[in-house]
Structure formats: C-alpha cells, structure tokens
Amino acid sequence: MKNFNLLKSVFDQYVDFEPDEWKSYRDLSVVRNFKKGDIITKAGEVENYLNFVTEGLGRVFVLSKEGKEYTIQFGFAGDFLSSYASFISQTPSQTSLQALSSLEMISIHKDNLEALYQKSKSGERMGRLSAEGLYIWKEHREIELLTKSAKERYLALLHKNPNLVLTISQKHLASYLGVTPESFSRLKKEVVLDKSL
Amino acid sequence: MKNFNLLKSVFDQYVDFEPDEWKSYRDLSVVRNFKKGDIITKAGEVENYLNFVTEGLGRVFVLSKEGKEYTIQFGFAGDFLSSYASFISQTPSQTSLQALSSLEMISIHKDNLEALYQKSKSGERMGRLSAEGLYIWKEHREIELLTKSAKERYLALLHKNPNLVLTISQKHLASYLGVTPESFSRLKKEVVLDKSL
DNA sequence: CGCCGAGTTGAACTGAATCAAGAAACGTGG
DNA sequence: CCACGTTTCTTGATTCAGTTCAACTCGGCG
C-alpha cells in the first residue's frame, strides 16, 4: 500500500530493517482515519499509540490553567505525531492530539512496539534514533522560546518552514508561537511593513 | 571506585547490563576533572563526550544574540550533563557546558559509545531510554515556558526542586527561568510576601 | 439569507526588560 | 586577618512587548 511505503522510506533513512522486522512492524500496526476537528487522544488519558501521519494534518496541544491552547507540534504526512511523552512514559498526557483536516495515520500500540523492541535490535535502534531526533527538536524549541521574541520566532518559522505558515490557520500558528491571535495579527503586519522598506 | 558505583546504580535502574557490557563502558570511559568556571564545551564546537557527573555542579547554557545567557540544564552528581543535542547529532553546539564548582565527570567518547551500541543490545536500549527521558524533560520545560509566567515557573521549581533553588546562585536561577536577575529579585520578594499572608 | 468562527483594529493595562545606582557578599593578595 | 576590587543582589524609574477587552469586518456554509 502506498501509505506504508511512505513509512518504509522514513525508516530506511535511519536503519536497515530485515524484511521480517519490517513485516512485524507492518503486521502489528493499524491504519486509522479521523475527520477534521476530532480529538484523538485527550489530555489526562494515556497515549497508547505511536502514530505516523500518511495523509492530512494534525497537531498536539496543551491547555493552560487559564483555558488557552498552546500547540506544541504540527504533523504532516511523513511525520510521527503522538502525545509522545505520555506514550513513552505510559502516564496520563498533558497534551491532546487533534486532527486539523481529515487525517490518516499508521498506528502501533505501545505493547506491540515493546514486543518489537525486545526481539529486534534494529527496532531498538530506530527507537533510540527517533527519540534523539525528537529531543533535538524540543531543545531547539526551548532555546527559541527562551531567547527570541514572538516576532523573531515568527520570522524563523517563516524562513524555515514557509509552507507550514501558509497551510495553518493564524489562530493555530499563534498558539504555536505562544501569543494571542490578536498579537499575531499585529506582528504579521509589522513583518510585512518591515519587508517593504 | 566510588564514582563508578554511582554510574552503575543509575544504569541498573534502566537495563540489565551483562558484566562484560558494563566492563566495556567502564574501559571506554575517562574520568575528567574541572574547576569552577571552566568552559568544558564551547558553543560552536562539537560535543564529543557524554558526561556523567560524579561530583560537583555544572550547567548547560546558550548565549542569545543580545549577549544574554540562558541556562537550559543544571547537573548534579548522578546526572548526565552534556551539550547533548550536539553530541547525538555531531554538529556544532548551540550550547556551552560549564563547571559551576569543582566538577568530576565520567565521560565516554561518541565513537566509543557508538561502538558499544553496535555490539550491545542493552547499550542500545539504555541509549533509547535515556533519550526518551530527556525528551520528556524538554517537553515539560517547553510547556512551562509556554503556559506559565516567570513567577509560576519559580514556584513550580521551588516546589519540585527546593534544593536546587538553595544551591544555585540567583543569577543562574534567573537565567534558567528566563528572566533578568533584576526581575528575579523582585519576583522572589513577591513570593515571600505572598506566603506571609 | 443570516449566522458564526476567523481575522483585524483600537485603547487601556500589565509583566518583565532596561538603565542606573547603591548595598551586600566574596575571594584574593598583601 | 584585614583591605581591596569584583561580582552579586537589590531597589527605583521608565519603557516596551504582549495581553485583554471590545467592536467591527469578512468569508464561508447551513
């Protein structure tokens, strides 16, 4: 199937799976479909699945005490997208997972992944490399939040990921940058003005 | 040696090393000593070592464009402390590693660790579990930075890690909370006042 | 059509930064 | 062990980025 090929191509960048290791992963996975707006895992629940997006767009977000949403990750086709901290620790999640469009994901259950780790050295290796890669993302994000203003973070995002900025609603972009939609609207205007100088 | 026992006890919490796997790690490691203030790895360099603190105190920090320091991690005896993103990606580090007191660490070179990963499944597993644990830390930190005010972050730290607050200078604590020393000084005063109500 | 969520704009407000100056603590050398 | 200079911490006055609240526009879509 086409969607599994995408997943395979991602794995191939990291490890040399034996055919039977790949077959195991495939057999232990399920394909799941969601529609726009669906909450796939809710904060407070434990995330049971490691998901790989094959089609559509989703996000992971937190809700603050004041009731404001902050997006911590967007996931497009080709990305892993789960309440990952909850998945690996198997403790209740601080974050929720939501479909922002119709969304298809290949999902593997924690128990099945653990079983695969047990018997497959390449699986274990893939797990390590994924976690390391995600760590790097998070550290990068931490540094941006600490050292940059909202405007600088927007410019960095615009530069690094212009398609994301085009695809995603301002409301959700604002929640990712950590500002209110009002502030984001103003900030965006400033950036346009700056450029026209 | 006493310092290696501490490291062993940490490993034992995660994996069952065979005696010879543990011996490999031990043989491939070096003990390094630094004095207060030393910069161990400088931003711009590649981090070659995964370090485990056996004595003393260190930190990892970034320097912003405006020349301000932001601490992203403190490490006490029993903690791993490296410019970890650089270590795993073997690309120039955004962060610097510094001794905040006289500091002793057990350090393993990237090449040696990779060799160990190749031959040891438990080693690979340990690597995965460490990366996952560090990921959880970073995500937690991201959520705090996004959703909490400086004062709330200080209160959370005070609650979760009171000894850290007592041990570390206000200047460095401020740089970890992401505020200026001046703001931190005021914020601290407010917290004391709040409590005396 | 009419409504509803998304985006914009304005005015007032607030948490934290900046700049500046003084006080306390600290270590190093005489 | 004291005296000195240096860094750390505090306090005050001002400024600024971003929030809040409120009103208004726009574009879908039921």
Short mmCIF file of C-alpha atoms (C1' of nucleotides) in Angstrom, two decimals:
data_model
loop_
_atom_site.label_atom_id
_atom_site.label_comp_id
_atom_site.label_asym_id
_atom_site.label_seq_id
_atom_site.Cartn_x
_atom_site.Cartn_y
_atom_site.Cartn_z
CA MET A 1 0.00 0.00 0.00
CA LYS A 2 1.03 3.50 -0.79
CA ASN A 3 0.78 4.77 2.77
CA PHE A 4 3.05 2.05 4.12
CA ASN A 5 5.65 2.92 1.51
CA LEU A 6 5.98 6.39 2.99
CA LEU A 7 6.60 4.90 6.40
CA LYS A 8 9.12 2.45 5.00
CA SER A 9 11.01 5.22 3.27
CA VAL A 10 11.30 7.09 6.57
CA PHE A 11 12.58 4.01 8.38
CA ASP A 12 15.07 3.39 5.60
CA GLN A 13 16.70 6.72 6.36
CA TYR A 14 17.60 5.50 9.83
CA VAL A 15 18.06 1.75 9.98
CA ASP A 16 18.44 -1.39 7.92
CA PHE A 17 15.37 -3.37 8.77
CA GLU A 18 15.42 -7.01 7.82
CA PRO A 19 12.36 -7.90 5.74
CA ASP A 20 10.86 -9.80 8.67
CA GLU A 21 11.43 -6.90 11.07
CA TRP A 22 9.60 -4.63 8.70
CA LYS A 23 6.86 -7.21 8.26
CA SER A 24 6.45 -7.37 12.05
CA TYR A 25 6.03 -3.64 12.31
CA ARG A 26 3.55 -3.68 9.47
CA ASP A 27 1.54 -6.56 10.92
CA LEU A 28 1.46 -5.01 14.37
CA SER A 29 0.19 -1.67 13.04
CA VAL A 30 -3.27 -0.43 12.24
CA VAL A 31 -4.41 2.29 9.86
CA ARG A 32 -6.71 4.82 11.48
CA ASN A 33 -8.76 7.60 9.94
CA PHE A 34 -10.10 10.74 11.56
CA LYS A 35 -12.04 13.74 10.43
CA LYS A 36 -11.28 17.40 10.88
CA GLY A 37 -11.57 18.50 14.48
CA ASP A 38 -11.50 15.04 16.04
CA ILE A 39 -9.67 14.76 19.34
CA ILE A 40 -7.68 11.56 19.01
CA THR A 41 -6.09 11.45 22.44
CA LYS A 42 -7.30 13.75 25.17
CA ALA A 43 -5.19 15.31 27.93
CA GLY A 44 -5.49 13.16 31.04
CA GLU A 45 -5.59 9.92 29.08
CA VAL A 46 -2.61 7.70 28.39
CA GLU A 47 -1.41 7.67 24.79
CA ASN A 48 -1.37 4.07 23.60
CA TYR A 49 -0.27 4.60 20.03
CA LEU A 50 2.75 5.81 18.19
CA ASN A 51 1.25 7.38 15.08
CA PHE A 52 2.74 8.10 11.71
CA VAL A 53 0.80 10.53 9.50
CA THR A 54 0.21 9.29 5.98
CA GLU A 55 -2.33 11.87 4.92
CA GLY A 56 -3.66 15.14 6.24
CA LEU A 57 -2.65 17.38 9.09
CA GLY A 58 -2.78 17.14 12.87
CA ARG A 59 -1.46 18.83 15.96
CA VAL A 60 -0.52 18.23 19.59
CA PHE A 61 -1.57 20.92 22.05
CA VAL A 62 -1.79 21.76 25.76
CA LEU A 63 -4.46 23.66 27.59
CA SER A 64 -3.27 26.19 30.18
CA LYS A 65 -4.97 26.77 33.52
CA GLU A 66 -6.47 29.92 32.03
CA GLY A 67 -8.07 27.83 29.30
CA LYS A 68 -5.76 28.88 26.49
CA GLU A 69 -4.47 26.40 23.95
CA TYR A 70 -0.79 26.14 23.04
CA THR A 71 0.21 23.99 20.11
CA ILE A 72 3.49 22.18 20.59
CA GLN A 73 3.65 20.23 17.35
CA PHE A 74 2.09 20.08 13.91
CA GLY A 75 2.27 16.85 11.93
CA PHE A 76 2.06 16.47 8.15
CA ALA A 77 2.28 13.35 6.04
CA GLY A 78 5.64 11.77 6.82
CA ASP A 79 5.77 12.91 10.44
CA PHE A 80 5.33 10.94 13.65
CA LEU A 81 2.59 12.55 15.69
CA SER A 82 1.57 11.36 19.14
CA SER A 83 1.31 12.59 22.68
CA TYR A 84 4.80 11.18 22.73
CA ALA A 85 5.76 11.92 26.33
CA SER A 86 2.69 10.05 27.51
CA PHE A 87 3.33 7.24 25.04
CA ILE A 88 6.85 6.55 26.23
CA SER A 89 6.14 7.01 29.94
CA GLN A 90 2.65 5.46 29.85
CA THR A 91 1.40 8.12 32.23
CA PRO A 92 -1.55 10.50 31.70
CA SER A 93 -0.88 13.01 28.97
CA GLN A 94 -0.61 16.75 29.45
CA THR A 95 -1.29 17.12 25.76
CA SER A 96 -4.11 16.37 23.35
CA LEU A 97 -3.85 15.10 19.80
CA GLN A 98 -6.20 16.56 17.22
CA ALA A 99 -6.92 16.21 13.51
CA LEU A 100 -6.83 19.58 11.73
CA SER A 101 -8.08 18.05 8.49
CA SER A 102 -9.18 14.60 7.50
CA LEU A 103 -6.27 12.57 8.76
CA GLU A 104 -4.87 9.12 8.16
CA MET A 105 -2.26 7.57 10.42
CA ILE A 106 -0.47 4.26 10.78
CA SER A 107 -0.54 3.48 14.47
CA ILE A 108 1.33 0.92 16.50
CA HIS A 109 0.27 0.06 20.04
CA LYS A 110 2.78 0.52 22.86
CA ASP A 111 2.68 -3.18 23.77
CA ASN A 112 3.35 -4.20 20.20
CA LEU A 113 6.20 -1.76 19.87
CA GLU A 114 7.74 -3.01 23.11
CA ALA A 115 7.50 -6.57 21.85
CA LEU A 116 9.21 -5.50 18.67
CA TYR A 117 11.96 -3.74 20.63
CA GLN A 118 12.55 -6.98 22.55
CA LYS A 119 13.21 -9.07 19.53
CA SER A 120 14.70 -6.56 17.09
CA LYS A 121 17.99 -4.77 17.54
CA SER A 122 17.21 -2.51 14.58
CA GLY A 123 13.87 -1.73 16.14
CA GLU A 124 15.54 -0.70 19.34
CA ARG A 125 17.96 1.36 17.33
CA MET A 126 15.16 3.04 15.42
CA GLY A 127 13.52 3.86 18.74
CA ARG A 128 16.70 5.44 20.01
CA LEU A 129 17.29 7.48 16.88
CA SER A 130 13.70 8.73 16.87
CA ALA A 131 13.84 9.78 20.49
CA GLU A 132 17.15 11.53 19.88
CA GLY A 133 15.73 13.37 16.89
CA LEU A 134 12.69 14.47 18.85
CA TYR A 135 14.93 15.61 21.69
CA ILE A 136 16.84 17.86 19.31
CA TRP A 137 13.59 19.42 18.15
CA LYS A 138 12.47 20.12 21.67
CA GLU A 139 15.77 21.61 22.71
CA HIS A 140 15.70 23.85 19.67
CA ARG A 141 12.22 24.95 20.61
CA GLU A 142 13.23 25.60 24.22
CA ILE A 143 16.05 27.83 23.03
CA GLU A 144 13.73 29.75 20.71
CA LEU A 145 11.21 30.33 23.47
CA LEU A 146 13.91 31.50 25.86
CA THR A 147 15.96 33.70 23.59
CA LYS A 148 13.64 35.06 20.92
CA SER A 149 10.70 37.45 20.84
CA ALA A 150 7.43 36.37 19.25
CA LYS A 151 8.31 38.32 16.12
CA GLU A 152 11.69 36.65 15.84
CA ARG A 153 10.12 33.24 16.32
CA TYR A 154 7.65 34.02 13.55
CA LEU A 155 10.41 35.12 11.21
CA ALA A 156 12.40 31.98 11.98
CA LEU A 157 9.37 29.81 11.26
CA LEU A 158 8.64 31.71 8.07
CA HIS A 159 12.18 31.14 6.94
CA LYS A 160 12.49 27.53 7.97
CA ASN A 161 9.02 26.28 7.20
CA PRO A 162 7.20 28.66 4.85
CA ASN A 163 4.68 26.03 3.73
CA LEU A 164 3.61 25.44 7.30
CA VAL A 165 2.91 29.14 7.69
CA LEU A 166 0.80 29.06 4.54
CA THR A 167 -1.12 25.90 5.43
CA ILE A 168 -2.07 26.52 9.02
CA SER A 169 -4.66 28.94 10.34
CA GLN A 170 -3.43 32.04 12.12
CA LYS A 171 -5.20 31.01 15.24
CA HIS A 172 -3.18 27.81 15.43
CA LEU A 173 0.04 29.45 14.32
CA ALA A 174 -0.39 31.99 17.10
CA SER A 175 -0.91 29.18 19.60
CA TYR A 176 2.33 27.58 18.40
CA LEU A 177 4.30 30.81 18.64
CA GLY A 178 2.92 31.33 22.12
CA VAL A 179 1.00 34.56 21.51
CA THR A 180 -2.66 35.55 21.25
CA PRO A 181 -4.30 35.68 17.82
CA GLU A 182 -4.57 39.47 18.23
CA SER A 183 -0.87 39.86 18.85
CA PHE A 184 -0.07 37.55 15.99
CA SER A 185 -2.19 39.59 13.63
CA ARG A 186 -0.31 42.77 14.55
CA LEU A 187 3.07 41.09 14.48
CA LYS A 188 2.40 39.76 11.00
CA LYS A 189 1.51 43.24 9.79
CA GLU A 190 4.77 44.62 11.16
CA VAL A 191 6.74 41.94 9.36
CA VAL A 192 5.12 42.83 6.05
CA LEU A 193 5.85 46.51 6.66
CA ASP A 194 9.45 45.75 7.61
CA LYS A 195 9.96 43.90 4.36
CA SER A 196 8.55 46.65 2.17
CA LEU A 197 11.24 49.06 3.40
CA MET B 1 35.88 3.13 42.52
CA LYS B 2 33.20 5.05 44.33
CA ASN B 3 32.35 7.31 41.40
CA PHE B 4 31.79 4.40 39.03
CA ASN B 5 29.40 2.85 41.51
CA LEU B 6 27.11 5.83 41.21
CA LEU B 7 27.06 5.44 37.44
CA LYS B 8 26.41 1.73 37.73
CA SER B 9 23.49 2.31 40.08
CA VAL B 10 21.92 4.66 37.54
CA PHE B 11 22.33 2.16 34.72
CA ASP B 12 20.84 -0.57 36.88
CA GLN B 13 17.61 1.38 37.11
CA TYR B 14 17.17 1.09 33.35
CA VAL B 15 18.79 -2.03 31.95
CA ASP B 16 20.37 -5.35 32.84
CA PHE B 17 23.93 -4.96 31.70
CA GLU B 18 25.95 -8.14 31.40
CA PRO B 19 29.18 -7.85 33.39
CA ASP B 20 31.18 -7.57 30.18
CA GLU B 21 28.91 -4.85 28.78
CA TRP B 22 29.45 -2.85 31.91
CA LYS B 23 33.17 -3.53 31.75
CA SER B 24 33.22 -2.20 28.18
CA TYR B 25 31.54 1.02 29.18
CA ARG B 26 33.91 1.41 32.08
CA ASP B 27 37.01 0.72 29.97
CA LEU B 28 35.90 3.08 27.24
CA SER B 29 35.28 5.94 29.69
CA VAL B 30 37.60 8.51 31.17
CA VAL B 31 37.31 10.47 34.40
CA ARG B 32 37.70 14.21 33.91
CA ASN B 33 38.08 16.98 36.46
CA PHE B 34 37.35 20.66 36.07
CA LYS B 35 37.46 23.67 38.28
CA LYS B 36 34.79 26.27 38.96
CA GLY B 37 34.07 28.43 35.95
CA ASP B 38 35.73 26.21 33.37
CA ILE B 39 34.03 26.07 30.00
CA ILE B 40 34.13 22.40 29.09
CA THR B 41 32.50 22.55 25.67
CA LYS B 42 32.01 25.89 23.96
CA ALA B 43 29.11 26.83 21.67
CA GLY B 44 30.23 26.33 18.09
CA GLU B 45 32.24 23.22 18.88
CA VAL B 46 31.02 19.66 18.54
CA GLU B 47 30.40 17.84 21.81
CA ASN B 48 32.43 14.65 21.75
CA TYR B 49 31.57 13.30 25.18
CA LEU B 50 28.59 12.02 27.02
CA ASN B 51 29.30 13.06 30.58
CA PHE B 52 28.01 11.72 33.86
CA VAL B 53 28.54 13.95 36.90
CA THR B 54 30.07 12.18 39.87
CA GLU B 55 30.90 15.21 41.96
CA GLY B 56 30.10 18.90 41.90
CA LEU B 57 27.76 21.00 39.82
CA GLY B 58 27.63 22.11 36.20
CA ARG B 59 25.29 23.68 33.71
CA VAL B 60 24.47 23.89 30.01
CA PHE B 61 23.65 27.34 28.66
CA VAL B 62 23.02 29.30 25.47
CA LEU B 63 24.05 32.81 24.61
CA SER B 64 21.42 34.96 22.87
CA LYS B 65 22.19 37.41 20.08
CA GLU B 66 21.90 40.21 22.65
CA GLY B 67 24.63 38.55 24.69
CA LYS B 68 22.43 37.24 27.46
CA GLU B 69 22.91 33.79 28.93
CA TYR B 70 20.09 31.31 29.34
CA THR B 71 20.69 28.14 31.32
CA ILE B 72 18.87 25.12 29.97
CA GLN B 73 20.11 22.47 32.39
CA PHE B 74 21.84 22.08 35.72
CA GLY B 75 23.63 18.85 36.53
CA PHE B 76 24.40 17.46 39.97
CA ALA B 77 26.13 14.23 40.93
CA GLY B 78 24.10 11.44 39.38
CA ASP B 79 23.01 13.42 36.30
CA PHE B 80 24.12 13.15 32.70
CA LEU B 81 25.33 16.54 31.57
CA SER B 82 26.48 17.28 28.03
CA SER B 83 25.68 19.52 25.12
CA TYR B 84 23.52 16.56 24.27
CA ALA B 85 21.95 17.77 21.02
CA SER B 86 25.41 18.34 19.61
CA PHE B 87 26.63 15.03 20.97
CA ILE B 88 23.95 12.98 19.28
CA SER B 89 23.93 14.92 16.01
CA GLN B 90 27.69 15.55 15.94
CA THR B 91 27.07 19.08 14.68
CA PRO B 92 28.29 22.33 16.22
CA SER B 93 26.65 23.05 19.53
CA GLN B 94 24.37 25.97 20.26
CA THR B 95 25.08 25.43 23.93
CA SER B 96 28.10 25.60 26.21
CA LEU B 97 28.92 23.33 29.12
CA GLN B 98 30.36 24.91 32.24
CA ALA B 99 31.52 23.83 35.69
CA LEU B 100 29.80 25.81 38.45
CA SER B 101 32.01 24.28 41.15
CA SER B 102 34.89 21.86 41.06
CA LEU B 103 33.42 19.11 38.94
CA GLU B 104 34.19 15.49 38.25
CA MET B 105 32.61 13.60 35.39
CA ILE B 106 32.85 10.18 33.80
CA SER B 107 32.97 10.80 30.08
CA ILE B 108 32.58 8.44 27.15
CA HIS B 109 33.58 9.49 23.65
CA LYS B 110 30.95 9.40 20.90
CA ASP B 111 32.95 6.88 18.86
CA ASN B 112 33.27 4.57 21.83
CA LEU B 113 29.61 4.81 22.64
CA GLU B 114 28.66 4.06 19.03
CA ALA B 115 30.92 1.01 19.10
CA LEU B 116 29.22 -0.09 22.27
CA TYR B 117 25.78 0.41 20.73
CA GLN B 118 26.83 -1.80 17.84
CA LYS B 119 27.72 -4.76 19.94
CA SER B 120 25.37 -4.39 22.89
CA LYS B 121 21.59 -4.60 22.73
CA SER B 122 21.32 -3.39 26.33
CA GLY B 123 23.57 -0.48 25.44
CA GLU B 124 21.28 0.46 22.59
CA ARG B 125 18.34 0.12 24.92
CA MET B 126 19.97 2.32 27.53
CA GLY B 127 20.58 4.90 24.82
CA ARG B 128 16.93 4.84 23.84
CA LEU B 129 15.65 5.08 27.39
CA SER B 130 17.98 8.00 28.14
CA ALA B 131 16.92 9.89 25.05
CA GLU B 132 13.26 9.28 25.88
CA GLY B 133 13.76 10.51 29.42
CA LEU B 134 15.50 13.63 28.23
CA TYR B 135 12.74 14.23 25.70
CA ILE B 136 10.15 14.17 28.47
CA TRP B 137 12.16 16.75 30.39
CA LYS B 138 12.36 19.04 27.42
CA GLU B 139 8.68 18.77 26.60
CA HIS B 140 7.83 19.56 30.19
CA ARG B 141 10.06 22.57 30.01
CA GLU B 142 8.51 23.73 26.72
CA ILE B 143 5.06 23.55 28.29
CA GLU B 144 6.20 25.54 31.32
CA LEU B 145 7.73 28.23 29.15
CA LEU B 146 4.61 28.47 27.02
CA THR B 147 1.93 28.35 29.66
CA LYS B 148 3.40 29.79 32.85
CA SER B 149 4.56 33.20 33.98
CA ALA B 150 8.05 33.64 35.44
CA LYS B 151 6.57 33.66 38.92
CA GLU B 152 4.67 30.42 38.34
CA ARG B 153 7.79 28.78 36.94
CA TYR B 154 9.71 29.84 40.03
CA LEU B 155 7.05 28.44 42.33
CA ALA B 156 6.99 25.18 40.41
CA LEU B 157 10.77 24.88 40.66
CA LEU B 158 10.69 25.73 44.35
CA HIS B 159 8.14 23.01 44.88
CA LYS B 160 9.72 20.36 42.70
CA ASN B 161 13.37 21.00 43.38
CA PRO B 162 13.87 23.08 46.53
CA ASN B 163 17.49 22.03 46.98
CA LEU B 164 18.34 23.30 43.53
CA VAL B 165 16.90 26.70 44.42
CA LEU B 166 19.03 26.77 47.55
CA THR B 167 22.25 25.64 45.88
CA ILE B 168 22.35 27.77 42.79
CA SER B 169 23.08 31.48 42.54
CA GLN B 170 20.17 33.78 41.76
CA LYS B 171 21.88 34.94 38.65
CA HIS B 172 21.92 31.43 37.26
CA LEU B 173 18.46 30.60 38.52
CA ALA B 174 17.16 33.71 36.77
CA SER B 175 18.87 32.62 33.57
CA TYR B 176 17.14 29.24 33.88
CA LEU B 177 13.73 30.76 34.50
CA GLY B 178 14.24 33.04 31.52
CA VAL B 179 14.16 36.39 33.33
CA THR B 180 16.71 39.02 34.21
CA PRO B 181 18.36 38.93 37.64
CA GLU B 182 16.53 42.17 38.49
CA SER B 183 13.14 40.67 37.72
CA PHE B 184 14.01 37.53 39.59
CA SER B 185 14.95 39.50 42.67
CA ARG B 186 11.56 41.24 42.67
CA LEU B 187 9.65 38.09 41.89
CA LYS B 188 11.31 36.32 44.80
CA LYS B 189 10.31 39.12 47.14
CA GLU B 190 6.70 38.87 45.98
CA VAL B 191 6.67 35.14 46.62
CA VAL B 192 7.89 35.65 50.18
CA LEU B 193 5.25 38.30 50.74
CA ASP B 194 2.54 36.07 49.25
CA LYS B 195 3.46 33.31 51.68
CA SER B 196 3.39 35.50 54.76
CA LEU B 197 -0.28 36.35 54.14
"C1'" DC C 1 -30.10 34.96 3.78
"C1'" DG C 2 -28.34 35.02 8.45
"C1'" DC C 3 -25.13 33.34 11.41
"C1'" DC C 4 -20.69 32.03 13.25
"C1'" DG C 5 -15.87 31.48 13.60
"C1'" DA C 6 -11.62 33.78 11.95
"C1'" DG C 7 -9.15 37.79 11.49
"C1'" DT C 8 -8.34 42.85 12.27
"C1'" DT C 9 -8.01 47.11 14.76
"C1'" DG C 10 -8.10 50.21 18.78
"C1'" DA C 11 -7.37 51.62 23.72
"C1'" DA C 12 -6.10 50.54 28.22
"C1'" DC C 13 -3.37 47.64 31.04
"C1'" DT C 14 0.40 44.56 32.87
"C1'" DG C 15 4.54 41.61 33.43
"C1'" DA C 16 9.02 41.89 32.54
"C1'" DA C 17 13.21 44.47 30.46
"C1'" DT C 18 16.21 48.24 30.74
"C1'" DC C 19 19.09 51.60 32.75
"C1'" DA C 20 21.09 53.38 36.74
"C1'" DA C 21 22.78 53.48 41.31
"C1'" DG C 22 23.68 51.67 45.76
"C1'" DA C 23 24.42 47.64 49.24
"C1'" DA C 24 25.98 43.21 50.40
"C1'" DA C 25 28.95 39.15 49.74
"C1'" DC C 26 33.09 37.17 48.19
"C1'" DG C 27 37.84 35.92 47.20
"C1'" DT C 28 42.49 37.11 46.62
"C1'" DG C 29 46.81 39.19 47.78
"C1'" DG C 30 49.30 41.83 50.95
"C1'" DC D 1 43.14 38.69 59.04
"C1'" DC D 2 42.06 42.81 57.03
"C1'" DA D 3 41.53 45.74 52.79
"C1'" DC D 4 40.51 45.90 48.21
"C1'" DG D 5 38.24 45.22 44.00
"C1'" DT D 6 34.83 42.47 41.71
"C1'" DT D 7 30.80 40.27 41.20
"C1'" DT D 8 26.04 39.53 43.00
"C1'" DC D 9 21.89 41.25 44.67
"C1'" DT D 10 18.52 44.86 45.50
"C1'" DT D 11 15.70 48.89 44.59
"C1'" DG D 12 13.75 52.63 41.80
"C1'" DA D 13 12.09 54.91 37.49
"C1'" DT D 14 10.99 54.29 32.86
"C1'" DT D 15 9.94 51.79 28.66
"C1'" DC D 16 8.19 48.10 25.88
"C1'" DA D 17 6.25 43.70 24.16
"C1'" DG D 18 2.40 41.35 24.52
"C1'" DT D 19 -2.46 40.78 26.84
"C1'" DT D 20 -7.09 41.91 27.45
"C1'" DC D 21 -11.46 43.51 26.24
"C1'" DA D 22 -14.37 45.29 22.93
"C1'" DA D 23 -16.09 46.43 18.49
"C1'" DC D 24 -16.15 45.67 13.69
"C1'" DT D 25 -15.28 43.12 9.00
"C1'" DC D 26 -15.01 39.36 6.20
"C1'" DG D 27 -15.86 34.81 4.10
"C1'" DG D 28 -17.98 30.59 4.19
"C1'" DC D 29 -21.82 27.34 4.68
"C1'" DG D 30 -26.37 25.59 6.56
#
